[in-house]
Amino acid sequence: MAQRTALYENMMAGISDGVAILSDQGQIVAHNQRLAPFLRIDPARLAGRPRLAEVIAEAGWQAGEAPGCLSLPSGPQAELRESPLPGGGAVVLVSDATERRQMEDRLRQIQRIEALGKVSGEVAHDFDNILSTISGCLHLMDSAPPDRQAPLRQTIASAVDLGTPLTGRLLAFARRQHLEPDSVDLPTLVDGIADLVGFALRDEVELVIDCCPGQLPVLVDPGQLESAILNLCLNAGQAIEGAGRITLSVRRERDLARIEVADTGTGMTPEVLAHAMEPFFTARADGTGTGLGLAMVYGFIRQSGGDIDIVSTPAKGTIVRLVLPLQQAKASMLPRLGTVLLVEDDPSDRNTSLALLAPATDRLLVAEDRTSALRHLAEPVGLIVTDLTLHGQIEGWRLADAALTRWPDARAIVVSGHLPNVQPLSARFPGRIATLAKPLTQDLLSRTMVELFKSRIENATIARHGL
């Protein structure tokens, strides 16, 4: 018995993570010495068999984007891994993820810097042409007769018009520091960076954009995805000697979205292809390659739940395929909303909204005008969905204001066929109000409600897993 106890204690002490052994009620019945430091708590707090979920909540940890991920407002991050025990209860490992996440962030920044560096080098040629045009016209204007002045000024203006969107797009790309997953429509994102990719490629290289019709929503970091696509297109351009073509396409494959970058370049031998995604591997003999581009694209796509595949034939070209899971905003993701008030004066829109809201609602109230809506707001509501304009009058803001002011836990969605540019209530009720354009869809409404009730969903997830 003494030997077993000593072996158990040595094993617990030798584990580099924090360890908690939980009862079937979630109580900490045993733990190692590393648990308290990892959770940033006083070791005395672990005495008396407290529930792990309560310890985590009291320490200020909040649920992260991914299951089992926790973070503190001050910056530290942790990961929890739970394994059930045969007789009930569980073993929970707590690891400090702060340094790893910081390293991932630094690698993402390296990728963006590398992409921006590639773009800057490629577009320098375009700027040289623009500046040469302007300089030449200014020189000619010194000696040109009056009837030649206007065409020269027009040529200068055209050159400036060519440079302005290019600089604006470069600055937008360089400044974007968004490092969190978001719902992204792939065709829209690809169309948005097409001009930047086109500017970055040599004039002899044709860029073909081929996006399927309709939306392809994926949950991914938009800045990183832009960097990945840009890197792939620039790599493809550098693989083309002389004239050639790059085809950037977006397609749907069942429940997946596929991004494909195909070039008519030199291709890769099987030996080079086998190492193409290894960090620091580069086939460029001129020393311009860092070997990080494809490796970072691979890491990003894998972290986003997707995959990457490369097909290459020497002297014919290369095809790089990125596959990402389509985002499905399922009703099961939504919290139970309790009482929901729908305010809509159009019968057709009202019936559509009723069908969309019903799956996540315990009780659904309906009003067709401001007076009846205010009457319903005398009792608690979890959500109000209101048209901005009711019977020709803009009433939606006032109704949302009334609901959010009276019921602190309520959320509001204001819908309209013509949404204004300014949302007057967002500053007073941050995170509690959203606007949606008609027509409503299940996916759009579900994703909006998930965002509005994000904290409630996270708390329910923590409670469900006993964390």
CSV table of C-alpha atoms in Angstrom, one decimal:
chain,number,residue,atom,x,y,z
A,1,MET,CA,0.0,0.0,0.0
A,2,ALA,CA,2.8,2.4,0.9
A,3,GLN,CA,4.5,1.6,-2.4
A,4,ARG,CA,1.3,2.3,-4.3
A,5,THR,CA,0.9,5.6,-2.5
A,6,ALA,CA,4.5,6.6,-3.2
A,7,LEU,CA,4.1,5.7,-6.8
A,8,TYR,CA,0.9,7.7,-7.1
A,9,GLU,CA,2.5,10.7,-5.5
A,10,ASN,CA,5.5,10.5,-7.7
A,11,MET,CA,3.4,10.2,-10.8
A,12,MET,CA,1.3,13.2,-9.8
A,13,ALA,CA,4.4,15.3,-9.0
A,14,GLY,CA,6.0,14.3,-12.3
A,15,ILE,CA,3.2,15.5,-14.6
A,16,SER,CA,4.1,18.9,-16.0
A,17,ASP,CA,0.5,19.9,-16.3
A,18,GLY,CA,-1.9,20.8,-13.5
A,19,VAL,CA,-3.9,17.7,-12.6
A,20,ALA,CA,-7.3,17.5,-10.9
A,21,ILE,CA,-9.2,14.2,-10.2
A,22,LEU,CA,-12.9,14.9,-10.0
A,23,SER,CA,-15.8,13.1,-8.3
A,24,ASP,CA,-19.0,12.4,-10.3
A,25,GLN,CA,-20.2,15.7,-8.8
A,26,GLY,CA,-17.3,17.7,-10.2
A,27,GLN,CA,-15.5,18.0,-6.8
A,28,ILE,CA,-11.7,18.1,-6.7
A,29,VAL,CA,-10.8,15.0,-4.7
A,30,ALA,CA,-7.1,15.0,-5.5
A,31,HIS,CA,-4.7,17.3,-7.4
A,32,ASN,CA,-1.0,18.0,-7.9
A,33,GLN,CA,1.0,21.0,-6.8
A,34,ARG,CA,1.0,22.5,-10.3
A,35,LEU,CA,-2.8,23.0,-10.5
A,36,ALA,CA,-3.0,26.1,-8.3
A,37,PRO,CA,-0.2,28.0,-10.2
A,38,PHE,CA,-1.7,27.1,-13.6
A,39,LEU,CA,-5.2,28.4,-12.4
A,40,ARG,CA,-3.6,31.5,-10.8
A,41,ILE,CA,-5.2,30.8,-7.4
A,42,ASP,CA,-4.1,30.4,-3.8
A,43,PRO,CA,-3.4,26.7,-3.1
A,44,ALA,CA,-5.6,27.0,0.0
A,45,ARG,CA,-8.6,27.4,-2.3
A,46,LEU,CA,-8.3,23.8,-3.3
A,47,ALA,CA,-8.8,22.5,0.2
A,48,GLY,CA,-12.2,21.1,1.2
A,49,ARG,CA,-13.1,19.4,-2.1
A,50,PRO,CA,-14.4,22.4,-4.0
A,51,ARG,CA,-16.1,22.0,-7.4
A,52,LEU,CA,-13.6,22.7,-10.2
A,53,ALA,CA,-16.2,24.8,-12.1
A,54,GLU,CA,-16.6,27.1,-9.1
A,55,VAL,CA,-12.8,27.5,-8.6
A,56,ILE,CA,-12.4,28.4,-12.3
A,57,ALA,CA,-15.3,30.9,-12.3
A,58,GLU,CA,-14.1,32.6,-9.0
A,59,ALA,CA,-10.6,33.0,-10.5
A,60,GLY,CA,-12.1,35.0,-13.4
A,61,TRP,CA,-11.4,32.5,-16.1
A,62,GLN,CA,-13.7,32.9,-19.2
A,63,ALA,CA,-14.5,30.4,-21.9
A,64,GLY,CA,-12.5,30.8,-25.1
A,65,GLU,CA,-13.4,30.3,-28.7
A,66,ALA,CA,-12.6,26.6,-28.8
A,67,PRO,CA,-13.9,23.9,-26.4
A,68,GLY,CA,-11.7,23.5,-23.3
A,69,CYS,CA,-9.9,26.9,-23.8
A,70,LEU,CA,-10.0,29.4,-21.0
A,71,SER,CA,-8.6,33.0,-20.7
A,72,LEU,CA,-8.2,35.7,-18.1
A,73,PRO,CA,-8.9,39.3,-19.0
A,74,SER,CA,-5.2,40.1,-18.1
A,75,GLY,CA,-4.0,37.8,-20.8
A,76,PRO,CA,-3.1,34.3,-19.5
A,77,GLN,CA,-4.6,31.4,-21.4
A,78,ALA,CA,-5.1,27.8,-20.4
A,79,GLU,CA,-6.4,24.6,-22.0
A,80,LEU,CA,-8.4,21.9,-20.2
A,81,ARG,CA,-8.5,18.2,-21.3
A,82,GLU,CA,-10.9,15.9,-19.6
A,83,SER,CA,-10.9,12.1,-19.5
A,84,PRO,CA,-13.7,10.2,-17.8
A,85,LEU,CA,-12.9,7.6,-15.2
A,86,PRO,CA,-14.5,4.1,-15.3
A,87,GLY,CA,-16.3,4.4,-12.0
A,88,GLY,CA,-17.5,8.0,-12.5
A,89,GLY,CA,-15.7,11.3,-12.2
A,90,ALA,CA,-12.9,12.4,-14.4
A,91,VAL,CA,-9.3,13.4,-14.7
A,92,VAL,CA,-8.7,17.0,-15.9
A,93,LEU,CA,-5.3,18.2,-17.1
A,94,VAL,CA,-4.8,22.0,-17.1
A,95,SER,CA,-1.9,23.3,-19.2
A,96,ASP,CA,-0.7,26.9,-19.6
A,97,ALA,CA,-1.3,27.9,-23.2
A,98,THR,CA,-0.1,31.5,-22.9
A,99,GLU,CA,3.3,31.1,-24.4
A,100,ARG,CA,2.1,28.9,-27.2
A,101,ARG,CA,-0.6,31.3,-28.1
A,102,GLN,CA,1.8,34.2,-28.1
A,103,MET,CA,4.1,32.2,-30.4
A,104,GLU,CA,1.2,31.4,-32.8
A,105,ASP,CA,0.3,35.1,-32.9
A,106,ARG,CA,4.0,36.0,-33.7
A,107,LEU,CA,4.0,33.4,-36.5
A,108,ARG,CA,0.8,34.9,-37.9
A,109,GLN,CA,2.4,38.3,-37.9
A,110,ILE,CA,5.5,36.9,-39.7
A,111,GLN,CA,3.2,35.5,-42.3
A,112,ARG,CA,1.5,38.8,-42.8
A,113,ILE,CA,4.8,40.6,-42.9
A,114,GLU,CA,6.1,38.1,-45.5
A,115,ALA,CA,3.0,38.5,-47.6
A,116,LEU,CA,3.2,42.3,-47.4
A,117,GLY,CA,6.8,42.2,-48.3
A,118,LYS,CA,6.1,40.1,-51.4
A,119,VAL,CA,3.3,42.5,-52.4
A,120,SER,CA,5.4,45.6,-51.8
A,121,GLY,CA,8.2,44.2,-54.0
A,122,GLU,CA,5.9,43.2,-56.8
A,123,VAL,CA,3.9,46.5,-56.9
A,124,ALA,CA,7.0,48.7,-56.9
A,125,HIS,CA,7.1,48.1,-60.6
A,126,ASP,CA,3.6,49.4,-61.0
A,127,PHE,CA,4.4,52.5,-58.9
A,128,ASP,CA,7.5,53.1,-61.1
A,129,ASN,CA,5.3,53.1,-64.1
A,130,ILE,CA,2.8,55.5,-62.5
A,131,LEU,CA,5.5,57.9,-61.4
A,132,SER,CA,7.2,57.8,-64.8
A,133,THR,CA,3.9,58.7,-66.4
A,134,ILE,CA,3.3,61.6,-64.1
A,135,SER,CA,6.9,62.8,-64.4
A,136,GLY,CA,6.9,62.6,-68.2
A,137,CYS,CA,3.7,64.5,-68.5
A,138,LEU,CA,4.9,67.2,-66.1
A,139,HIS,CA,8.0,67.6,-68.2
A,140,LEU,CA,6.0,67.8,-71.4
A,141,MET,CA,3.7,70.4,-70.0
A,142,ASP,CA,6.6,72.8,-69.5
A,143,SER,CA,6.9,73.2,-73.3
A,144,ALA,CA,3.5,72.0,-74.6
A,145,PRO,CA,1.1,74.4,-76.3
A,146,PRO,CA,-2.1,75.3,-74.5
A,147,ASP,CA,-4.2,72.9,-76.6
A,148,ARG,CA,-2.0,70.0,-75.4
A,149,GLN,CA,-2.2,70.9,-71.7
A,150,ALA,CA,-5.7,69.3,-71.1
A,151,PRO,CA,-4.8,65.8,-72.5
A,152,LEU,CA,-1.6,65.8,-70.4
A,153,ARG,CA,-3.5,66.7,-67.3
A,154,GLN,CA,-6.0,64.0,-68.0
A,155,THR,CA,-3.1,61.4,-68.3
A,156,ILE,CA,-1.8,62.5,-64.9
A,157,ALA,CA,-5.2,62.2,-63.4
A,158,SER,CA,-5.6,58.7,-64.8
A,159,ALA,CA,-2.3,57.7,-63.3
A,160,VAL,CA,-3.3,59.1,-59.9
A,161,ASP,CA,-6.6,57.2,-60.1
A,162,LEU,CA,-4.7,54.0,-60.8
A,163,GLY,CA,-2.4,54.5,-57.8
A,164,THR,CA,-5.0,55.6,-55.2
A,165,PRO,CA,-6.9,52.3,-54.9
A,166,LEU,CA,-3.7,50.3,-54.9
A,167,THR,CA,-2.3,52.3,-51.9
A,168,GLY,CA,-5.6,52.1,-50.1
A,169,ARG,CA,-5.8,48.4,-50.5
A,170,LEU,CA,-2.2,47.9,-49.3
A,171,LEU,CA,-2.8,50.0,-46.2
A,172,ALA,CA,-6.0,48.1,-45.4
A,173,PHE,CA,-4.2,44.8,-45.7
A,174,ALA,CA,-1.2,46.0,-43.6
A,175,ARG,CA,-3.3,47.4,-40.8
A,176,ARG,CA,-5.7,44.6,-40.4
A,177,GLN,CA,-4.8,42.9,-37.1
A,178,HIS,CA,-7.9,40.8,-36.7
A,179,LEU,CA,-6.8,37.5,-35.1
A,180,GLU,CA,-10.1,35.8,-34.2
A,181,PRO,CA,-12.3,33.5,-36.2
A,182,ASP,CA,-15.3,35.2,-37.8
A,183,SER,CA,-18.1,34.2,-40.2
A,184,VAL,CA,-16.6,34.9,-43.7
A,185,ASP,CA,-18.3,34.5,-47.0
A,186,LEU,CA,-15.6,33.1,-49.2
A,187,PRO,CA,-16.7,34.5,-52.6
A,188,THR,CA,-16.9,37.9,-51.1
A,189,LEU,CA,-13.5,37.7,-49.5
A,190,VAL,CA,-11.9,36.5,-52.7
A,191,ASP,CA,-13.5,39.2,-54.8
A,192,GLY,CA,-12.3,41.7,-52.2
A,193,ILE,CA,-8.6,40.8,-52.6
A,194,ALA,CA,-8.7,40.2,-56.4
A,195,ASP,CA,-7.5,43.7,-57.1
A,196,LEU,CA,-4.5,43.4,-54.7
A,197,VAL,CA,-3.5,40.1,-56.2
A,198,GLY,CA,-3.8,41.5,-59.7
A,199,PHE,CA,-1.6,44.5,-58.9
A,200,ALA,CA,1.0,42.2,-57.3
A,201,LEU,CA,1.4,40.0,-60.3
A,202,ARG,CA,3.5,40.7,-63.4
A,203,ASP,CA,1.7,42.1,-66.4
A,204,GLU,CA,2.4,38.9,-68.3
A,205,VAL,CA,0.5,36.8,-65.8
A,206,GLU,CA,-3.2,36.7,-66.2
A,207,LEU,CA,-5.4,36.3,-63.1
A,208,VAL,CA,-8.7,34.5,-63.5
A,209,ILE,CA,-11.3,34.7,-60.6
A,210,ASP,CA,-13.9,31.9,-60.7
A,211,CYS,CA,-16.3,31.9,-57.8
A,212,CYS,CA,-19.5,29.8,-57.6
A,213,PRO,CA,-22.8,31.7,-57.2
A,214,GLY,CA,-24.3,32.0,-53.7
A,215,GLN,CA,-22.8,32.3,-50.3
A,216,LEU,CA,-20.2,30.0,-48.8
A,217,PRO,CA,-19.9,30.9,-45.1
A,218,VAL,CA,-16.9,29.5,-43.1
A,219,LEU,CA,-15.7,30.3,-39.6
A,220,VAL,CA,-12.2,31.5,-40.0
A,221,ASP,CA,-9.8,34.4,-39.3
A,222,PRO,CA,-10.4,36.7,-42.4
A,223,GLY,CA,-7.0,38.4,-42.1
A,224,GLN,CA,-5.1,35.1,-42.0
A,225,LEU,CA,-7.2,33.7,-44.9
A,226,GLU,CA,-6.4,36.7,-47.0
A,227,SER,CA,-2.7,36.2,-46.2
A,228,ALA,CA,-2.9,32.6,-47.1
A,229,ILE,CA,-4.6,33.2,-50.5
A,230,LEU,CA,-2.2,36.1,-51.3
A,231,ASN,CA,0.8,34.0,-50.5
A,232,LEU,CA,-0.4,31.1,-52.7
A,233,CYS,CA,-1.1,33.5,-55.6
A,234,LEU,CA,2.3,35.2,-55.3
A,235,ASN,CA,4.0,31.8,-55.1
A,236,ALA,CA,2.1,30.8,-58.2
A,237,GLY,CA,3.2,34.0,-60.0
A,238,GLN,CA,6.8,33.4,-59.1
A,239,ALA,CA,6.6,29.9,-60.5
A,240,ILE,CA,5.6,31.2,-63.9
A,241,GLU,CA,8.4,32.0,-66.3
A,242,GLY,CA,7.2,34.6,-68.9
A,243,ALA,CA,3.5,34.6,-69.7
A,244,GLY,CA,1.1,32.4,-67.9
A,245,ARG,CA,-2.2,32.2,-66.1
A,246,ILE,CA,-3.3,31.8,-62.4
A,247,THR,CA,-6.9,30.6,-61.7
A,248,LEU,CA,-8.3,31.4,-58.3
A,249,SER,CA,-11.5,29.5,-57.8
A,250,VAL,CA,-14.0,28.9,-55.0
A,251,ARG,CA,-16.4,25.9,-55.1
A,252,ARG,CA,-18.7,24.0,-52.8
A,253,GLU,CA,-18.2,20.3,-52.2
A,254,ARG,CA,-21.1,18.9,-50.1
A,255,ASP,CA,-20.6,20.4,-46.7
A,256,LEU,CA,-17.1,21.8,-47.5
A,257,ALA,CA,-15.8,24.9,-49.2
A,258,ARG,CA,-12.8,24.5,-51.6
A,259,ILE,CA,-10.4,27.3,-52.5
A,260,GLU,CA,-8.1,26.4,-55.4
A,261,VAL,CA,-5.1,28.2,-56.8
A,262,ALA,CA,-3.9,26.7,-60.1
A,263,ASP,CA,-1.0,28.0,-62.2
A,264,THR,CA,0.7,27.2,-65.5
A,265,GLY,CA,4.1,27.5,-64.0
A,266,THR,CA,7.2,25.2,-63.9
A,267,GLY,CA,5.6,22.8,-61.4
A,268,MET,CA,7.5,20.7,-58.8
A,269,THR,CA,9.3,17.4,-59.0
A,270,PRO,CA,8.0,14.7,-56.7
A,271,GLU,CA,11.1,15.2,-54.4
A,272,VAL,CA,10.4,18.9,-54.0
A,273,LEU,CA,6.6,18.3,-53.6
A,274,ALA,CA,7.3,15.9,-50.7
A,275,HIS,CA,8.9,18.7,-48.7
A,276,ALA,CA,6.9,21.6,-49.9
A,277,MET,CA,5.0,22.2,-46.6
A,278,GLU,CA,7.9,21.7,-44.3
A,279,PRO,CA,9.0,24.8,-42.4
A,280,PHE,CA,12.0,26.6,-43.8
A,281,PHE,CA,12.1,24.4,-46.9
A,282,THR,CA,12.5,26.4,-50.1
A,283,ALA,CA,13.2,25.4,-53.7
A,284,ARG,CA,14.3,28.9,-54.8
A,285,ALA,CA,18.0,29.0,-55.5
A,286,ASP,CA,18.2,32.9,-55.5
A,287,GLY,CA,17.7,33.1,-51.7
A,288,THR,CA,14.4,35.0,-51.9
A,289,GLY,CA,12.4,32.3,-50.3
A,290,THR,CA,12.0,31.9,-46.5
A,291,GLY,CA,10.3,28.5,-46.6
A,292,LEU,CA,7.6,29.8,-44.3
A,293,GLY,CA,4.8,30.6,-46.8
A,294,LEU,CA,3.3,27.1,-47.4
A,295,ALA,CA,4.1,25.9,-43.9
A,296,MET,CA,2.1,28.8,-42.4
A,297,VAL,CA,-0.7,28.2,-44.8
A,298,TYR,CA,-0.8,24.6,-43.8
A,299,GLY,CA,-0.8,25.4,-40.1
A,300,PHE,CA,-3.5,28.0,-40.4
A,301,ILE,CA,-5.8,25.7,-42.5
A,302,ARG,CA,-5.3,22.8,-40.1
A,303,GLN,CA,-6.1,25.0,-37.1
A,304,SER,CA,-9.2,26.2,-38.8
A,305,GLY,CA,-10.5,22.6,-39.2
A,306,GLY,CA,-9.6,22.3,-42.8
A,307,ASP,CA,-7.0,20.6,-45.0
A,308,ILE,CA,-4.6,21.4,-47.8
A,309,ASP,CA,-3.6,19.3,-50.9
A,310,ILE,CA,-1.0,20.0,-53.6
A,311,VAL,CA,-0.9,18.5,-57.0
A,312,SER,CA,2.0,19.4,-59.2
A,313,THR,CA,3.5,18.3,-62.5
A,314,PRO,CA,6.9,19.5,-63.8
A,315,ALA,CA,6.6,21.8,-66.8
A,316,LYS,CA,2.8,21.9,-66.5
A,317,GLY,CA,2.0,23.7,-63.3
A,318,THR,CA,0.7,23.3,-59.7
A,319,ILE,CA,-2.7,23.2,-58.1
A,320,VAL,CA,-3.1,24.0,-54.4
A,321,ARG,CA,-6.5,23.2,-52.8
A,322,LEU,CA,-7.6,24.5,-49.5
A,323,VAL,CA,-10.7,22.8,-47.9
A,324,LEU,CA,-12.7,24.4,-45.1
A,325,PRO,CA,-15.9,23.1,-43.4
A,326,LEU,CA,-18.9,25.2,-44.2
A,327,GLN,CA,-20.4,27.0,-41.2
A,328,GLN,CA,-23.7,25.7,-40.2
A,329,ALA,CA,-25.6,27.7,-37.6
A,330,LYS,CA,-27.7,24.9,-36.2
A,331,ALA,CA,-30.6,25.5,-33.9
A,332,SER,CA,-29.0,23.2,-31.3
A,333,MET,CA,-26.2,25.9,-30.9
A,334,LEU,CA,-28.8,28.4,-29.7
A,335,PRO,CA,-29.8,29.0,-26.1
A,336,ARG,CA,-33.4,28.7,-25.2
A,337,LEU,CA,-34.6,32.2,-25.6
A,338,GLY,CA,-37.6,32.1,-23.2
A,339,THR,CA,-40.1,34.7,-24.3
A,340,VAL,CA,-39.5,36.4,-27.7
A,341,LEU,CA,-41.5,39.3,-29.0
A,342,LEU,CA,-41.8,39.7,-32.8
A,343,VAL,CA,-43.0,43.1,-34.0
A,344,GLU,CA,-43.8,43.1,-37.8
A,345,ASP,CA,-46.6,44.7,-39.7
A,346,ASP,CA,-46.1,42.9,-43.0
A,347,PRO,CA,-48.0,39.5,-43.0
A,348,SER,CA,-45.6,37.7,-45.3
A,349,ASP,CA,-42.5,38.9,-43.4
A,350,ARG,CA,-44.2,38.1,-40.1
A,351,ASN,CA,-45.0,34.5,-41.1
A,352,THR,CA,-41.4,34.0,-42.3
A,353,SER,CA,-40.0,35.3,-39.0
A,354,LEU,CA,-42.3,33.2,-36.9
A,355,ALA,CA,-41.1,30.1,-38.7
A,356,LEU,CA,-37.5,31.0,-38.1
A,357,LEU,CA,-37.8,32.0,-34.5
A,358,ALA,CA,-40.1,29.1,-33.3
A,359,PRO,CA,-37.3,26.4,-32.9
A,360,ALA,CA,-35.4,28.4,-30.3
A,361,THR,CA,-38.4,29.9,-28.4
A,362,ASP,CA,-40.4,28.8,-25.4
A,363,ARG,CA,-43.0,31.5,-25.9
A,364,LEU,CA,-43.5,33.7,-29.0
A,365,LEU,CA,-45.4,36.9,-28.7
A,366,VAL,CA,-46.5,38.8,-31.8
A,367,ALA,CA,-47.4,42.5,-32.3
A,368,GLU,CA,-48.2,44.4,-35.4
A,369,ASP,CA,-47.7,48.0,-34.1
A,370,ARG,CA,-46.0,50.0,-31.4
A,371,THR,CA,-48.9,50.2,-29.0
A,372,SER,CA,-49.4,46.4,-28.8
A,373,ALA,CA,-45.7,45.8,-28.6
A,374,LEU,CA,-45.3,48.1,-25.6
A,375,ARG,CA,-48.2,46.3,-24.0
A,376,HIS,CA,-46.3,43.0,-24.4
A,377,LEU,CA,-43.1,44.6,-22.9
A,378,ALA,CA,-44.8,44.9,-19.6
A,379,GLU,CA,-43.6,41.3,-19.0
A,380,PRO,CA,-40.0,40.0,-19.3
A,381,VAL,CA,-38.7,39.1,-22.8
A,382,GLY,CA,-35.4,37.5,-23.7
A,383,LEU,CA,-35.4,38.9,-27.2
A,384,ILE,CA,-37.3,41.5,-29.3
A,385,VAL,CA,-37.2,41.2,-33.1
A,386,THR,CA,-38.7,44.3,-34.6
A,387,ASP,CA,-39.1,45.9,-38.0
A,388,LEU,CA,-37.5,49.3,-38.2
A,389,THR,CA,-40.5,50.8,-39.9
A,390,LEU,CA,-44.1,50.1,-38.7
A,391,HIS,CA,-47.0,51.4,-40.7
A,392,GLY,CA,-44.8,54.1,-42.3
A,393,GLN,CA,-43.3,55.3,-39.0
A,394,ILE,CA,-39.7,54.5,-37.7
A,395,GLU,CA,-40.6,52.8,-34.5
A,396,GLY,CA,-38.0,50.0,-34.3
A,397,TRP,CA,-35.4,52.0,-32.4
A,398,ARG,CA,-37.9,53.1,-29.7
A,399,LEU,CA,-39.2,49.6,-29.2
A,400,ALA,CA,-35.7,48.2,-28.9
A,401,ASP,CA,-34.7,51.0,-26.5
A,402,ALA,CA,-37.8,50.2,-24.3
A,403,ALA,CA,-37.1,46.5,-24.2
A,404,LEU,CA,-33.4,46.8,-23.4
A,405,THR,CA,-33.9,49.5,-20.8
A,406,ARG,CA,-36.7,47.7,-19.0
A,407,TRP,CA,-35.2,44.2,-19.1
A,408,PRO,CA,-31.4,44.1,-18.6
A,409,ASP,CA,-31.0,40.5,-19.8
A,410,ALA,CA,-32.9,41.1,-23.1
A,411,ARG,CA,-31.4,41.4,-26.5
A,412,ALA,CA,-32.8,43.2,-29.6
A,413,ILE,CA,-32.6,42.7,-33.4
A,414,VAL,CA,-33.9,45.5,-35.7
A,415,VAL,CA,-34.6,44.4,-39.2
A,416,SER,CA,-35.3,46.4,-42.3
A,417,GLY,CA,-35.1,46.3,-46.1
A,418,HIS,CA,-33.2,49.6,-46.0
A,419,LEU,CA,-31.0,49.8,-42.9
A,420,PRO,CA,-29.4,53.2,-42.0
A,421,ASN,CA,-25.7,53.6,-41.8
A,422,VAL,CA,-25.8,54.6,-38.1
A,423,GLN,CA,-27.2,52.5,-35.3
A,424,PRO,CA,-28.3,54.9,-32.6
A,425,LEU,CA,-28.4,52.4,-29.7
A,426,SER,CA,-25.1,50.5,-30.1
A,427,ALA,CA,-23.2,52.8,-27.8
A,428,ARG,CA,-25.8,52.6,-25.0
A,429,PHE,CA,-26.3,48.9,-25.3
A,430,PRO,CA,-23.0,47.3,-26.4
A,431,GLY,CA,-23.3,43.7,-27.4
A,432,ARG,CA,-27.1,43.7,-26.8
A,433,ILE,CA,-28.4,44.9,-30.2
A,434,ALA,CA,-27.9,43.9,-33.8
A,435,THR,CA,-29.4,45.0,-37.2
A,436,LEU,CA,-30.2,42.6,-40.0
A,437,ALA,CA,-31.3,43.3,-43.6
A,438,LYS,CA,-34.4,41.7,-45.1
A,439,PRO,CA,-35.0,39.1,-46.2
A,440,LEU,CA,-34.2,37.1,-43.1
A,441,THR,CA,-32.7,33.6,-43.4
A,442,GLN,CA,-32.3,30.8,-40.8
A,443,ASP,CA,-28.5,30.9,-41.1
A,444,LEU,CA,-28.3,34.7,-40.8
A,445,LEU,CA,-30.7,34.9,-37.9
A,446,SER,CA,-29.1,32.0,-36.1
A,447,ARG,CA,-25.6,33.4,-36.4
A,448,THR,CA,-26.8,36.8,-35.1
A,449,MET,CA,-28.5,35.2,-32.1
A,450,VAL,CA,-25.4,33.1,-31.3
A,451,GLU,CA,-23.4,36.3,-31.3
A,452,LEU,CA,-25.9,38.2,-29.1
A,453,PHE,CA,-26.2,35.4,-26.6
A,454,LYS,CA,-22.6,34.4,-26.7
A,455,SER,CA,-21.9,34.7,-23.0
A,456,ARG,CA,-25.0,32.6,-22.2
A,457,ILE,CA,-23.9,29.9,-24.6
A,458,GLU,CA,-20.4,29.8,-23.1
A,459,ASN,CA,-21.7,29.6,-19.5
A,460,ALA,CA,-24.1,26.8,-20.5
A,461,THR,CA,-21.2,24.9,-22.2
A,462,ILE,CA,-19.0,25.3,-19.0
A,463,ALA,CA,-21.9,24.1,-16.8
A,464,ARG,CA,-22.7,21.1,-19.1
A,465,HIS,CA,-19.1,19.9,-18.9
A,466,GLY,CA,-18.7,20.6,-15.2
A,467,LEU,CA,-15.8,23.0,-15.9
